[in-house]
Amino acid sequence: MNNQASLQNVSINFSSNEVENWEVMIDDSQIKQVLINLIQNAIEAIIDEGTITISLSHVNVYDSSYIQIQIVDSGDGMTKEEQKSIFTPFHSSKEQGLGLGLSICKDIIESHKGILTVSSVKHDGTTFKILLPE
């Protein structure tokens, strides 16, 4: 993945906000699969050169504590219409895509009692947020 990022002049930055002492019960191989898929999609969304920022933080939502993993890319972004269907199985914007990656990611996160969201602006990048309960 780093090789592809380098070939496309994509820099990947990481930041964490004091999360080393927090505990989350996860299947690490499944969460790794989700992260690889989201980062790979972010790399592919960047045409010539750009940035991907991955951040880890603690958030409270509706009186519940979560670890938040945020993946922000400076790629082409998506329209609101495109965002509505990205988690639908067999929907793909890629010529060679099967349309299962993001659907599987959402299922994995939800099986961990978590939340996966997307926000994007056409021509201005995309943000995926993963919330995993502590």
Short mmCIF file of N, CA and C in Angstrom, two decimals, residues 3-80:
data_model
loop_
_atom_site.label_atom_id
_atom_site.label_comp_id
_atom_site.label_asym_id
_atom_site.label_seq_id
_atom_site.Cartn_x
_atom_site.Cartn_y
_atom_site.Cartn_z
N ASN A 3 3.80 1.51 -1.30
CA ASN A 3 4.37 1.65 -2.63
C ASN A 3 3.41 2.35 -3.57
N GLN A 4 2.14 1.95 -3.54
CA GLN A 4 1.16 2.59 -4.40
C GLN A 4 1.00 4.06 -4.02
N ALA A 5 0.98 4.35 -2.73
CA ALA A 5 0.87 5.73 -2.28
C ALA A 5 2.05 6.54 -2.78
N SER A 6 3.25 5.99 -2.69
CA SER A 6 4.45 6.69 -3.16
C SER A 6 4.40 6.93 -4.66
N LEU A 7 3.98 5.92 -5.41
CA LEU A 7 3.89 6.06 -6.87
C LEU A 7 2.93 7.16 -7.29
N GLN A 8 1.88 7.36 -6.51
CA GLN A 8 0.88 8.38 -6.84
C GLN A 8 1.15 9.70 -6.12
N ASN A 9 2.31 9.82 -5.49
CA ASN A 9 2.66 11.04 -4.73
C ASN A 9 1.63 11.36 -3.66
N VAL A 10 1.23 10.33 -2.94
CA VAL A 10 0.28 10.49 -1.84
C VAL A 10 1.04 10.37 -0.53
N SER A 11 0.92 11.37 0.32
CA SER A 11 1.53 11.28 1.64
C SER A 11 0.46 10.85 2.63
N ILE A 12 0.85 9.98 3.56
CA ILE A 12 -0.06 9.49 4.58
C ILE A 12 0.44 9.98 5.93
N ASN A 13 -0.40 10.71 6.64
CA ASN A 13 -0.07 11.27 7.95
C ASN A 13 -0.92 10.59 9.01
N PHE A 14 -0.38 10.46 10.21
CA PHE A 14 -1.11 9.82 11.31
C PHE A 14 -1.00 10.68 12.55
N SER A 15 -2.11 10.81 13.26
CA SER A 15 -2.08 11.50 14.55
C SER A 15 -3.01 10.77 15.52
N SER A 16 -2.63 10.79 16.78
CA SER A 16 -3.49 10.20 17.81
C SER A 16 -3.59 11.16 18.97
N ASN A 17 -4.71 11.10 19.62
CA ASN A 17 -4.99 12.02 20.71
C ASN A 17 -5.10 11.23 22.02
N GLU A 18 -3.97 10.83 22.57
CA GLU A 18 -3.92 10.16 23.87
C GLU A 18 -4.84 8.95 23.97
N VAL A 19 -4.78 8.06 23.00
CA VAL A 19 -5.64 6.88 23.04
C VAL A 19 -4.92 5.62 23.51
N GLU A 20 -3.67 5.73 23.87
CA GLU A 20 -2.91 4.53 24.21
C GLU A 20 -3.45 3.79 25.43
N ASN A 21 -4.18 4.45 26.30
CA ASN A 21 -4.69 3.80 27.51
C ASN A 21 -6.13 3.32 27.38
N TRP A 22 -6.74 3.50 26.25
CA TRP A 22 -8.13 3.10 26.08
C TRP A 22 -8.19 1.68 25.56
N GLU A 23 -9.24 0.99 25.94
CA GLU A 23 -9.39 -0.39 25.50
C GLU A 23 -10.65 -0.54 24.67
N VAL A 24 -10.51 -1.31 23.62
CA VAL A 24 -11.63 -1.59 22.73
C VAL A 24 -11.57 -3.08 22.41
N MET A 25 -12.70 -3.74 22.48
CA MET A 25 -12.76 -5.17 22.16
C MET A 25 -13.06 -5.32 20.67
N ILE A 26 -12.06 -5.79 19.91
CA ILE A 26 -12.23 -5.93 18.47
C ILE A 26 -11.61 -7.23 17.98
N ASP A 27 -12.04 -7.63 16.81
CA ASP A 27 -11.34 -8.68 16.07
C ASP A 27 -10.33 -7.93 15.21
N ASP A 28 -9.07 -7.95 15.62
CA ASP A 28 -8.08 -7.10 14.96
C ASP A 28 -7.91 -7.41 13.48
N SER A 29 -8.08 -8.66 13.06
CA SER A 29 -7.93 -8.95 11.63
C SER A 29 -9.07 -8.34 10.82
N GLN A 30 -10.27 -8.31 11.40
CA GLN A 30 -11.39 -7.68 10.69
C GLN A 30 -11.23 -6.17 10.61
N ILE A 31 -10.83 -5.55 11.70
CA ILE A 31 -10.64 -4.09 11.69
C ILE A 31 -9.49 -3.73 10.77
N LYS A 32 -8.45 -4.55 10.74
CA LYS A 32 -7.35 -4.33 9.81
C LYS A 32 -7.86 -4.36 8.37
N GLN A 33 -8.74 -5.31 8.06
CA GLN A 33 -9.33 -5.40 6.72
C GLN A 33 -10.09 -4.12 6.37
N VAL A 34 -10.86 -3.60 7.32
CA VAL A 34 -11.60 -2.36 7.10
C VAL A 34 -10.64 -1.21 6.82
N LEU A 35 -9.60 -1.07 7.64
CA LEU A 35 -8.65 0.03 7.47
C LEU A 35 -7.92 -0.07 6.14
N ILE A 36 -7.49 -1.27 5.76
CA ILE A 36 -6.82 -1.44 4.47
C ILE A 36 -7.74 -1.03 3.34
N ASN A 37 -9.00 -1.45 3.40
CA ASN A 37 -9.95 -1.11 2.34
C ASN A 37 -10.16 0.40 2.25
N LEU A 38 -10.38 1.05 3.39
CA LEU A 38 -10.63 2.50 3.38
C LEU A 38 -9.40 3.28 2.92
N ILE A 39 -8.22 2.88 3.35
CA ILE A 39 -7.00 3.58 2.94
C ILE A 39 -6.72 3.34 1.46
N GLN A 40 -6.93 2.11 1.00
CA GLN A 40 -6.75 1.81 -0.43
C GLN A 40 -7.70 2.65 -1.28
N ASN A 41 -8.96 2.75 -0.86
CA ASN A 41 -9.92 3.58 -1.59
C ASN A 41 -9.48 5.05 -1.59
N ALA A 42 -8.94 5.51 -0.46
CA ALA A 42 -8.48 6.90 -0.38
C ALA A 42 -7.32 7.14 -1.34
N ILE A 43 -6.39 6.19 -1.41
CA ILE A 43 -5.27 6.32 -2.35
C ILE A 43 -5.79 6.40 -3.78
N GLU A 44 -6.73 5.52 -4.11
CA GLU A 44 -7.27 5.49 -5.47
C GLU A 44 -8.08 6.73 -5.81
N ALA A 45 -8.62 7.41 -4.80
CA ALA A 45 -9.42 8.62 -5.04
C ALA A 45 -8.56 9.83 -5.36
N ILE A 46 -7.27 9.75 -5.06
CA ILE A 46 -6.36 10.87 -5.31
C ILE A 46 -5.75 10.68 -6.69
N ILE A 47 -5.96 11.67 -7.55
CA ILE A 47 -5.57 11.53 -8.95
C ILE A 47 -4.05 11.64 -9.14
N ASP A 48 -3.46 12.77 -8.87
CA ASP A 48 -2.03 12.95 -9.13
C ASP A 48 -1.21 12.97 -7.85
N GLU A 49 -1.55 13.80 -6.94
CA GLU A 49 -0.87 13.84 -5.66
C GLU A 49 -1.82 14.38 -4.63
N GLY A 50 -1.58 14.01 -3.38
CA GLY A 50 -2.48 14.48 -2.32
C GLY A 50 -2.08 13.91 -0.98
N THR A 51 -3.00 14.03 -0.04
CA THR A 51 -2.73 13.67 1.34
C THR A 51 -3.85 12.82 1.90
N ILE A 52 -3.46 11.86 2.72
CA ILE A 52 -4.41 11.09 3.52
C ILE A 52 -4.00 11.30 4.97
N THR A 53 -4.96 11.68 5.79
CA THR A 53 -4.69 11.86 7.21
C THR A 53 -5.53 10.86 7.99
N ILE A 54 -4.86 10.08 8.81
CA ILE A 54 -5.52 9.10 9.66
C ILE A 54 -5.36 9.58 11.09
N SER A 55 -6.48 9.74 11.78
CA SER A 55 -6.39 10.21 13.17
C SER A 55 -7.20 9.30 14.08
N LEU A 56 -6.74 9.24 15.30
CA LEU A 56 -7.33 8.40 16.32
C LEU A 56 -7.65 9.29 17.50
N SER A 57 -8.88 9.23 17.99
CA SER A 57 -9.25 10.09 19.11
C SER A 57 -10.38 9.44 19.91
N HIS A 58 -10.67 10.04 21.04
CA HIS A 58 -11.76 9.60 21.90
C HIS A 58 -12.91 10.58 21.74
N VAL A 59 -14.13 10.06 21.55
CA VAL A 59 -15.30 10.92 21.43
C VAL A 59 -16.44 10.36 22.27
N ASN A 60 -17.33 11.24 22.69
CA ASN A 60 -18.55 10.84 23.38
C ASN A 60 -19.73 11.14 22.48
N VAL A 61 -20.58 10.14 22.28
CA VAL A 61 -21.78 10.30 21.46
C VAL A 61 -22.94 9.73 22.26
N TYR A 62 -23.94 10.57 22.51
CA TYR A 62 -25.13 10.13 23.25
C TYR A 62 -24.75 9.38 24.53
N ASP A 63 -23.91 9.98 25.34
CA ASP A 63 -23.49 9.43 26.63
C ASP A 63 -22.72 8.12 26.53
N SER A 64 -22.19 7.80 25.37
CA SER A 64 -21.36 6.61 25.19
C SER A 64 -19.98 7.02 24.72
N SER A 65 -18.96 6.28 25.18
CA SER A 65 -17.58 6.58 24.80
C SER A 65 -17.16 5.71 23.63
N TYR A 66 -16.51 6.34 22.67
CA TYR A 66 -16.04 5.64 21.48
C TYR A 66 -14.60 6.01 21.18
N ILE A 67 -13.91 5.08 20.54
CA ILE A 67 -12.65 5.39 19.87
C ILE A 67 -13.03 5.74 18.44
N GLN A 68 -12.56 6.88 17.97
CA GLN A 68 -12.86 7.31 16.60
C GLN A 68 -11.61 7.20 15.74
N ILE A 69 -11.76 6.51 14.63
CA ILE A 69 -10.71 6.46 13.62
C ILE A 69 -11.24 7.24 12.43
N GLN A 70 -10.51 8.27 12.05
CA GLN A 70 -10.95 9.12 10.95
C GLN A 70 -9.92 9.05 9.82
N ILE A 71 -10.42 8.81 8.61
CA ILE A 71 -9.56 8.75 7.43
C ILE A 71 -10.04 9.84 6.47
N VAL A 72 -9.18 10.83 6.26
CA VAL A 72 -9.52 11.98 5.43
C VAL A 72 -8.60 12.00 4.22
N ASP A 73 -9.18 12.08 3.02
CA ASP A 73 -8.34 12.17 1.83
C ASP A 73 -8.62 13.46 1.08
N SER A 74 -7.64 13.87 0.29
CA SER A 74 -7.78 15.09 -0.52
C SER A 74 -8.13 14.74 -1.96
N GLY A 75 -8.81 13.61 -2.13
CA GLY A 75 -9.19 13.15 -3.46
C GLY A 75 -10.32 13.94 -4.07
N ASP A 76 -10.93 13.35 -5.09
CA ASP A 76 -11.95 14.05 -5.88
C ASP A 76 -13.28 14.20 -5.15
N GLY A 77 -13.50 13.44 -4.10
CA GLY A 77 -14.75 13.55 -3.36
C GLY A 77 -15.92 12.92 -4.09
N MET A 78 -17.08 13.00 -3.46
CA MET A 78 -18.31 12.41 -4.01
C MET A 78 -19.46 13.38 -3.87
N THR A 79 -20.43 13.20 -4.76
CA THR A 79 -21.67 13.97 -4.64
C THR A 79 -22.52 13.34 -3.53
N LYS A 80 -23.54 14.06 -3.09
CA LYS A 80 -24.47 13.52 -2.08
C LYS A 80 -25.15 12.27 -2.61
#
